mmCIF file of C-alpha atoms in Angstrom:
data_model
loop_
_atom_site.group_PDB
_atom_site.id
_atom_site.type_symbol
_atom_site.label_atom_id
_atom_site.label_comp_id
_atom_site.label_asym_id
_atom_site.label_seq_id
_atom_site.Cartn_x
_atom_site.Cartn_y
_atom_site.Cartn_z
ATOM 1 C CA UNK A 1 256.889 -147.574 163.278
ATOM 2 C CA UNK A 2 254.500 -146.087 161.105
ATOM 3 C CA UNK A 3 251.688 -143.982 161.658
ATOM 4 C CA UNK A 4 249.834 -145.080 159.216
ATOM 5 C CA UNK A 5 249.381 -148.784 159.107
ATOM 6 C CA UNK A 6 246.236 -150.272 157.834
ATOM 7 C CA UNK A 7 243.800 -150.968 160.566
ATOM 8 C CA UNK A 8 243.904 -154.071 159.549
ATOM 9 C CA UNK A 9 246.950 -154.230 160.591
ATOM 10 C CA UNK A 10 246.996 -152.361 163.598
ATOM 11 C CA UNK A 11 246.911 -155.381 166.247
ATOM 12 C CA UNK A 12 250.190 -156.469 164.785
ATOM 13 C CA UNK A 13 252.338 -153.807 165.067
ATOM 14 C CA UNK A 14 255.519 -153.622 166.675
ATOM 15 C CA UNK A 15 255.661 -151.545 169.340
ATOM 16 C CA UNK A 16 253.147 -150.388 171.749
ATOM 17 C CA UNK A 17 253.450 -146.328 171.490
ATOM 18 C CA UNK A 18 250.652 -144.795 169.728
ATOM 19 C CA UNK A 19 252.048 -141.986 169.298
ATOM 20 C CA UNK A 20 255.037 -143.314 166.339
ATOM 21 C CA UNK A 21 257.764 -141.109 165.250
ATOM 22 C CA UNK A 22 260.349 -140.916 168.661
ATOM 23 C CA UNK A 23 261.373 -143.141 171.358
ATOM 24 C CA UNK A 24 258.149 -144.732 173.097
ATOM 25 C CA UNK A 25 257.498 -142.320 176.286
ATOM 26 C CA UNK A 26 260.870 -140.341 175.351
ATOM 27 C CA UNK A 27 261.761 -138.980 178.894
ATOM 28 C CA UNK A 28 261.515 -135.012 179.544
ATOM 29 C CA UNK A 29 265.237 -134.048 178.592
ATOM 30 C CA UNK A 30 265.554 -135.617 175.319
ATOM 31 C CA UNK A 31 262.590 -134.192 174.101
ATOM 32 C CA UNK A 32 263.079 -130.900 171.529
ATOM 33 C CA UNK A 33 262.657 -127.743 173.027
ATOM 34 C CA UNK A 34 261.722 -124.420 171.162
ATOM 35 C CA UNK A 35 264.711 -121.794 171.438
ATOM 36 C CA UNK A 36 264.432 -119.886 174.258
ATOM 37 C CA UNK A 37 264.015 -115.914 174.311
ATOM 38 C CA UNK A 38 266.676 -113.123 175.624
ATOM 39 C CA UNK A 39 264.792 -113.018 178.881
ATOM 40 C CA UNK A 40 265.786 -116.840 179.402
ATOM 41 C CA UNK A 41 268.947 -116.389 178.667
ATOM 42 C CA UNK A 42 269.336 -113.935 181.559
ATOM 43 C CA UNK A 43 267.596 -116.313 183.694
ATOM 44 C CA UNK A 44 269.705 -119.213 182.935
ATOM 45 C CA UNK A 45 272.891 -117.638 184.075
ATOM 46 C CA UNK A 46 271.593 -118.059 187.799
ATOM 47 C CA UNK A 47 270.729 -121.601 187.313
ATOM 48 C CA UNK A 48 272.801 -124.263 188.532
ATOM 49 C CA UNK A 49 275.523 -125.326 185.207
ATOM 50 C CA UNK A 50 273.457 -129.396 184.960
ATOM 51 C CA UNK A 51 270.573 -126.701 184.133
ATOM 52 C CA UNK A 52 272.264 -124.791 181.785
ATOM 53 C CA UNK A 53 274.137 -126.836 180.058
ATOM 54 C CA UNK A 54 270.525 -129.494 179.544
ATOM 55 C CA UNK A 55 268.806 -126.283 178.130
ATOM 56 C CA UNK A 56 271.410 -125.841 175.882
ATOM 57 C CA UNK A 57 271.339 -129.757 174.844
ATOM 58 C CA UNK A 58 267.777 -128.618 173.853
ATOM 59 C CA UNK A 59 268.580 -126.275 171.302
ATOM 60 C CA UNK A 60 272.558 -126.189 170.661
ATOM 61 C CA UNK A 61 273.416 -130.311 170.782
ATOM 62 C CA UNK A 62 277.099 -129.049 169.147
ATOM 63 C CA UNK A 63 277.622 -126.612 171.784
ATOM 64 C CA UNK A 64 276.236 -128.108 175.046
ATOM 65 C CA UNK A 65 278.353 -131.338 173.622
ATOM 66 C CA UNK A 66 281.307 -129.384 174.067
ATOM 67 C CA UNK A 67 280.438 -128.485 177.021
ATOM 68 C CA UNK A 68 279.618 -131.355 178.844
ATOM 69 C CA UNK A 69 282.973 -133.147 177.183
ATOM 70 C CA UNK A 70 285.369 -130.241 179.317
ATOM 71 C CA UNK A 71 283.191 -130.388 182.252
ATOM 72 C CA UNK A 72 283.992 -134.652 182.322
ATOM 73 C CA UNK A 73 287.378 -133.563 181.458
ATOM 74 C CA UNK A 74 288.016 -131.709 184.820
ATOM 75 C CA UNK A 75 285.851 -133.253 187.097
ATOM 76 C CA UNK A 76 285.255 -136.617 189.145
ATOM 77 C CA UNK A 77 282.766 -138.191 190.993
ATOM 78 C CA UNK A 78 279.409 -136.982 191.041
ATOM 79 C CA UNK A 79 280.240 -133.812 189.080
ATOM 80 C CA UNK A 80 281.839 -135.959 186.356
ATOM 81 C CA UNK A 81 278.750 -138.307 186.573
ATOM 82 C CA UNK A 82 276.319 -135.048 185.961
ATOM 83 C CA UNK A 83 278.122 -133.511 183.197
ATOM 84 C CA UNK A 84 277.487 -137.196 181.277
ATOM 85 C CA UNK A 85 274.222 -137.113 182.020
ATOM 86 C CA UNK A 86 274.202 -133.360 179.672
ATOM 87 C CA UNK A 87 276.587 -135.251 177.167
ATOM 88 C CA UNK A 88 273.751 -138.114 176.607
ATOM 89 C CA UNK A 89 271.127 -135.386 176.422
ATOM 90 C CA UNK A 90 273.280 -133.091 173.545
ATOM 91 C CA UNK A 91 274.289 -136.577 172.049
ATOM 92 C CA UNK A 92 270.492 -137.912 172.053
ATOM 93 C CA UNK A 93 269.058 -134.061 171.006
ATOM 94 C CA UNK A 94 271.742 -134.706 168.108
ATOM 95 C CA UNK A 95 270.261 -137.992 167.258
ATOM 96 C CA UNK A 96 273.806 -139.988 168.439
ATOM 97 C CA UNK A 97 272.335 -142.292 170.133
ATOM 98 C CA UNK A 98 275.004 -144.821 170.930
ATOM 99 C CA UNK A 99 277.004 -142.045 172.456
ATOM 100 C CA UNK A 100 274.099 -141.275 174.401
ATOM 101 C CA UNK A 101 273.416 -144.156 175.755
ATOM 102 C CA UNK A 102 277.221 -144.841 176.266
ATOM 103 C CA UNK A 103 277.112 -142.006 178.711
ATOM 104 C CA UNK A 104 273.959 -142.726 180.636
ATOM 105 C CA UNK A 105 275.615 -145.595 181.538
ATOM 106 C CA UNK A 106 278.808 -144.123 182.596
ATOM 107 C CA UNK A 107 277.245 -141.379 184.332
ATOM 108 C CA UNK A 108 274.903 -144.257 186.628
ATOM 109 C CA UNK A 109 278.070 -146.287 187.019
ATOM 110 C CA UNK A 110 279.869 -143.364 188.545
ATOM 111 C CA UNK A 111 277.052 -141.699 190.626
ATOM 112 C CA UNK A 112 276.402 -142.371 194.509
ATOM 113 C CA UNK A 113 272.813 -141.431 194.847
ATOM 114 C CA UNK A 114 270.191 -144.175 193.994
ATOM 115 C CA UNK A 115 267.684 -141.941 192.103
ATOM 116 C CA UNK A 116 270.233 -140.503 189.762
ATOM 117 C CA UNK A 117 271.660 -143.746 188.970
ATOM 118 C CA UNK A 118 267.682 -144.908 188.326
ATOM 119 C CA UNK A 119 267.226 -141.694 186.204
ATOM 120 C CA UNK A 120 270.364 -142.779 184.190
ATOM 121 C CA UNK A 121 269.497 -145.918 183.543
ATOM 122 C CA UNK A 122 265.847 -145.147 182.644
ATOM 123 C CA UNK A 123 267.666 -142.738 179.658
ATOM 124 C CA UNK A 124 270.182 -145.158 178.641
ATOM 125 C CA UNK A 125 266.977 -147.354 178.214
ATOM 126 C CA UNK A 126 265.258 -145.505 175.823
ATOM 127 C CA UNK A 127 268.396 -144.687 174.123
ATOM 128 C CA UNK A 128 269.142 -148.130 173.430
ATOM 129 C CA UNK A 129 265.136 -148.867 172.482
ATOM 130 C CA UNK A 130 266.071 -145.799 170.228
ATOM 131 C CA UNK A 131 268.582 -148.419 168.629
ATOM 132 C CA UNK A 132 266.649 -151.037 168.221
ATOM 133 C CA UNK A 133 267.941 -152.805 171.116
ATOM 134 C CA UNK A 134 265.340 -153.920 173.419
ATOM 135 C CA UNK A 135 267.160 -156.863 175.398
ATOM 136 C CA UNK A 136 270.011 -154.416 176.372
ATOM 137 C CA UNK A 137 267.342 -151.432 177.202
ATOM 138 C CA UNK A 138 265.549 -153.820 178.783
ATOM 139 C CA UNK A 139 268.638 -154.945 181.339
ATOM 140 C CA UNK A 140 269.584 -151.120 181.932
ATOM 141 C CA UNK A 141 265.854 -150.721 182.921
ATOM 142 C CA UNK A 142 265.528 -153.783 185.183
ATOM 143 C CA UNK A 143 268.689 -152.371 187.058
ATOM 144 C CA UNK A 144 266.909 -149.177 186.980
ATOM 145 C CA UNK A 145 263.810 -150.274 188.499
ATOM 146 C CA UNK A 146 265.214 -151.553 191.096
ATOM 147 C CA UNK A 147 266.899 -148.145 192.151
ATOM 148 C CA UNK A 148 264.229 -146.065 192.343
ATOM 149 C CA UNK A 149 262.105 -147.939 195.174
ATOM 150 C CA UNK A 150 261.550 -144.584 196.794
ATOM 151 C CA UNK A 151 259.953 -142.604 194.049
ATOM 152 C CA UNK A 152 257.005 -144.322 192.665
ATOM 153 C CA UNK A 153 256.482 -141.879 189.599
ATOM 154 C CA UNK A 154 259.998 -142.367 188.765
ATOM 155 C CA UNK A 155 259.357 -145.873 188.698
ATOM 156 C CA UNK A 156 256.283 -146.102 186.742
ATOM 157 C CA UNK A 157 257.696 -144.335 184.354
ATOM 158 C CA UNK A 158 261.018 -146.936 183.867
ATOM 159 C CA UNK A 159 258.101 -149.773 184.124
ATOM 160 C CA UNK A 160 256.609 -147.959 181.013
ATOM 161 C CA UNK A 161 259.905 -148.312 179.298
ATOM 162 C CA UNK A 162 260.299 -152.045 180.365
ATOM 163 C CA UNK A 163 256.701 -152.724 178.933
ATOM 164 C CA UNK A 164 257.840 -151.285 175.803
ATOM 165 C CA UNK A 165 261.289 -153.444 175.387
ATOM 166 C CA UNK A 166 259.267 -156.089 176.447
ATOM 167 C CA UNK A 167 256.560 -155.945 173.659
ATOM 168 C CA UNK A 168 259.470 -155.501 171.278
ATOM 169 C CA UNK A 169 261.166 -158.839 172.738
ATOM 170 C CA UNK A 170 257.487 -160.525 172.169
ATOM 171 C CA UNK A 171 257.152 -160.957 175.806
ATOM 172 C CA UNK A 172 253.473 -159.340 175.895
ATOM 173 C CA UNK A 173 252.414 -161.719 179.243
ATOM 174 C CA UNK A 174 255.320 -159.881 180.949
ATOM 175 C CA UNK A 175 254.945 -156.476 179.322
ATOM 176 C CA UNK A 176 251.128 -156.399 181.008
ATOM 177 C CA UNK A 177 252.402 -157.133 184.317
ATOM 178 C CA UNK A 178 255.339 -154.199 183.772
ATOM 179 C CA UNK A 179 252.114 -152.071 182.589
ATOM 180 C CA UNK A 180 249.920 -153.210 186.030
ATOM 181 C CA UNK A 181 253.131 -151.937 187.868
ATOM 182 C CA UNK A 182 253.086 -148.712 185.968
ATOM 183 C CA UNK A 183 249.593 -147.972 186.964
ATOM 184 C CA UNK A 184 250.002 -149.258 190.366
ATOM 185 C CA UNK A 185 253.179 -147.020 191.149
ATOM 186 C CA UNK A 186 251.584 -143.759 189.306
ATOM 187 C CA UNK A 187 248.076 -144.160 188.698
ATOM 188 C CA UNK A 188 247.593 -140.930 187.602
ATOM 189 C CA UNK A 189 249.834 -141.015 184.811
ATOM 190 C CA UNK A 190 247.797 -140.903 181.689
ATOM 191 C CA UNK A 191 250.129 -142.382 179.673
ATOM 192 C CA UNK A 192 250.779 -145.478 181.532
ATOM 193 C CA UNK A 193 246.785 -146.161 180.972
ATOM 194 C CA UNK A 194 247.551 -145.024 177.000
ATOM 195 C CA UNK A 195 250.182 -147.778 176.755
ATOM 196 C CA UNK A 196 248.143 -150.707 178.410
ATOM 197 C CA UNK A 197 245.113 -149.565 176.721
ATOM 198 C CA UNK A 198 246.930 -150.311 173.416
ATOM 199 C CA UNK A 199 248.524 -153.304 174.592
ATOM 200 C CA UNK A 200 245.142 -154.908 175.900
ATOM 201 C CA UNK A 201 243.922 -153.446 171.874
ATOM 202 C CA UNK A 202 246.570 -155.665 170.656
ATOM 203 C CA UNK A 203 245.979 -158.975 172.786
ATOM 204 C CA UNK A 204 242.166 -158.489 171.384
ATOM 205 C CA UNK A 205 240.636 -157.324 174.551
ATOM 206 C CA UNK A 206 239.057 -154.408 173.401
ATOM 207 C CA UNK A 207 236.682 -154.212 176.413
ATOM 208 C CA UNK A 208 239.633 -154.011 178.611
ATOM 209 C CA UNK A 209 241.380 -151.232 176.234
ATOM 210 C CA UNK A 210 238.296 -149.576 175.846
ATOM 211 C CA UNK A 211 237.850 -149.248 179.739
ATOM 212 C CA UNK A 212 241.453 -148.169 179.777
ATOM 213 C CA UNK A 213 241.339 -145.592 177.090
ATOM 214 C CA UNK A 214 238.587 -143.788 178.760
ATOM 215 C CA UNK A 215 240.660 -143.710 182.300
ATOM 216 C CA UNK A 216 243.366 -141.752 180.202
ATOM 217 C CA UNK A 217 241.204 -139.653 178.224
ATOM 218 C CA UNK A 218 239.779 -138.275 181.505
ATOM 219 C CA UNK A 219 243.169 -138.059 183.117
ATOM 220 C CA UNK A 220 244.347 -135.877 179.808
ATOM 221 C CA UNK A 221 241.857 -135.284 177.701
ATOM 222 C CA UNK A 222 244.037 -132.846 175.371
ATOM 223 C CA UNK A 223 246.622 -135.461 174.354
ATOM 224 C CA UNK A 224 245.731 -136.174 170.808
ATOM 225 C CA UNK A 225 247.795 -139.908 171.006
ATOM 226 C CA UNK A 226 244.864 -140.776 173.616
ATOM 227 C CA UNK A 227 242.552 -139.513 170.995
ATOM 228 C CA UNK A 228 243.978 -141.384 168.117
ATOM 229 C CA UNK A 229 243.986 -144.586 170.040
ATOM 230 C CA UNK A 230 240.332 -144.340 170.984
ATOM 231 C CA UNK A 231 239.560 -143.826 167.303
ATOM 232 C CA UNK A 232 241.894 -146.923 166.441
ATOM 233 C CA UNK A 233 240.047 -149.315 169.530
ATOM 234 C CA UNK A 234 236.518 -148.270 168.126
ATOM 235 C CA UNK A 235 237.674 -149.036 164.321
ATOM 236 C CA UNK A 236 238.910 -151.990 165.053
ATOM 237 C CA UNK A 237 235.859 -153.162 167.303
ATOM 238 C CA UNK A 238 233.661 -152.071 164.194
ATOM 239 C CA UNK A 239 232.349 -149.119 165.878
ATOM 240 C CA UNK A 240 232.942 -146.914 162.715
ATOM 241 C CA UNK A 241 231.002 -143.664 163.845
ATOM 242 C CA UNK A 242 232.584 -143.534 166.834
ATOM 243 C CA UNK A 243 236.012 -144.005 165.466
ATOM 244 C CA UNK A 244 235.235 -141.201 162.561
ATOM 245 C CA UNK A 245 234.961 -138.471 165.681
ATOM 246 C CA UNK A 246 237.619 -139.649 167.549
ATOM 247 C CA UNK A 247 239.902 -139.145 164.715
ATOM 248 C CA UNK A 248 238.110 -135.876 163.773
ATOM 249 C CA UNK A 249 238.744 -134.850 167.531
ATOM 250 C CA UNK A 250 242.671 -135.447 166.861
ATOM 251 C CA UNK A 251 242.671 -133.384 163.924
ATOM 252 C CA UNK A 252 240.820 -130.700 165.230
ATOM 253 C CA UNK A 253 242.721 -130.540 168.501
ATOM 254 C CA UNK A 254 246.646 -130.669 166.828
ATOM 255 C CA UNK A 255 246.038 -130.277 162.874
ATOM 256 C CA UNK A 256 249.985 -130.157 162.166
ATOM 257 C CA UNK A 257 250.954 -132.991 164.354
ATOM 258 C CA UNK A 258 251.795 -136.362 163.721
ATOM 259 C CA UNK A 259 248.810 -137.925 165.299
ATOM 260 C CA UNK A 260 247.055 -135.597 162.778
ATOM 261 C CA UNK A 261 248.375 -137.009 159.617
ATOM 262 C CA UNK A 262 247.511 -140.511 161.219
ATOM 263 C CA UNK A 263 243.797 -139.978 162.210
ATOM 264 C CA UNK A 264 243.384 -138.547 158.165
ATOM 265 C CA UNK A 265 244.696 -141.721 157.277
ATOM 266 C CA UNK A 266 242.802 -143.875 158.979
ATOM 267 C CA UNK A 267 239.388 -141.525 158.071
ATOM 268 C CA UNK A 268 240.294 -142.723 154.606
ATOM 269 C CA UNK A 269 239.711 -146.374 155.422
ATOM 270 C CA UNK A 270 236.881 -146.143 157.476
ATOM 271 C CA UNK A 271 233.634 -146.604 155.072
ATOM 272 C CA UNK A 272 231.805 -143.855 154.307
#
């Protein structure tokens, strides 16, 4: 999706991630890490091996691969289950996203526990939205959902994901409810109130995405995707001064990120 549709344009967009450029709400472990100093290192070697060999997924995909391929190799059960969970991470950190998602499904078909397998199935979602395959990220996720009845933020954040497959399936009725359950289950999750604040921009209700804007803005105020949407809700609503300092906010706040380069494109279509 690109960052830098016309704003014109903006209520027909695909998906419903602000933000542009990765997965839509791209869960914590395949997110890019820096490389981590010498002192790390040391720690690391007293963390348990899932730890270890995730951190490594972060900044050596090759290695940790390798890793995570023996470990299967000589385990079973649970253990084997885990050391898929690091292959889809190294496979996803290297961009592989079939294999990724091929072995967050393997490692929730071969777990016990109920909140791994929902954690699984939550990644082999957004793998598969990764591939342009909402209707099998959303099945994963609707399995997944329905594991992880005891941890509410867990689940807000798969009904997040469903939302998103959901919009991309056209299915924007159901993709608000998913969104209502998102807020419901964690309703201090900022970007839960991003996400339906965007969708409620794109269904036209701007007084409803404006109300829901402001509930994330004062729930993360630093996130310069919340920023950038304000800026895109007030454009759109023809509220042209307040869009200019929203988008003025973003680039002051994260100059070099993507959200950056979007706000200075949509400046340059707002009159003068």
């Amino acid at each position: 999706m690109s960052l830098l549709l016309p704003l014109s344009l903006m209520l027909m967009q695909v998906g419903i991630d602000p933000r542009g450029g990765q997965v839509p709400g791209v869960p914590e472990e395949l997110r890019d890490r820096p490389p981590r100093g010498a002192a790390q290192e040391v720690r690391a070697a007293k963390r348990p091996a899932i730890d270890v060999c995730l951190a490594t997924a972060r900044t050596d995909p090759a290695k940790a691969r390798a890793l995570a391929e023996e470990w299967i190799a000589r385990t079973s059960g649970a253990q084997r289950a885990t050391g898929r969970h690091c292959l889809g991470v190294a496979a996803g950190n290297a961009g592989d996203w079939a294999a990724a998602s091929a072995a967050f499904l393997a490692a929730r078909d071969e777990a016990a526990d109920a909140r791994f397998k929902a954690r699984m199935g939550a990644l082999a979602g957004s793998a598969l939205l990764a591939q342009d395959k909402p209707a099998e990220a959303l099945a994963a996720l609707e399995t997944a959902q329905t594991l992880a009845v005891s941890d509410a933020a867990l689940g807000g954040e798969i009904a997040q994901e469903r939302a998103v497959a959901l919009v991309a399936l056209k299915r924007e009725a159901d993709a608000g409810a998913a969104l209502a359950e998102a807020r419901r289950l964690a309703p201090g999750d900022a970007h839960a109130w991003l996400l339906s604040a965007t969708l409620a921009r794109r269904q036209g209700d701007l007084a409803t995405a404006q109300s829901q804007i402001e509930r994330a803005a004062s729930l993360d105020p630093r996130d310069p995707a919340i920023g950038l949407e304000a800026g895109v809700i007030a454009a759109v609503g023809g509220r042209d001064a307040v869009a200019r300092k929203s988008f003025e906010s973003v680039i002051a706040a994260a100059p070099q990120g993507p959200e950056a380069q979007a706000a200075r494109g949509y400046l340059a279509q707002l009159r003068p």
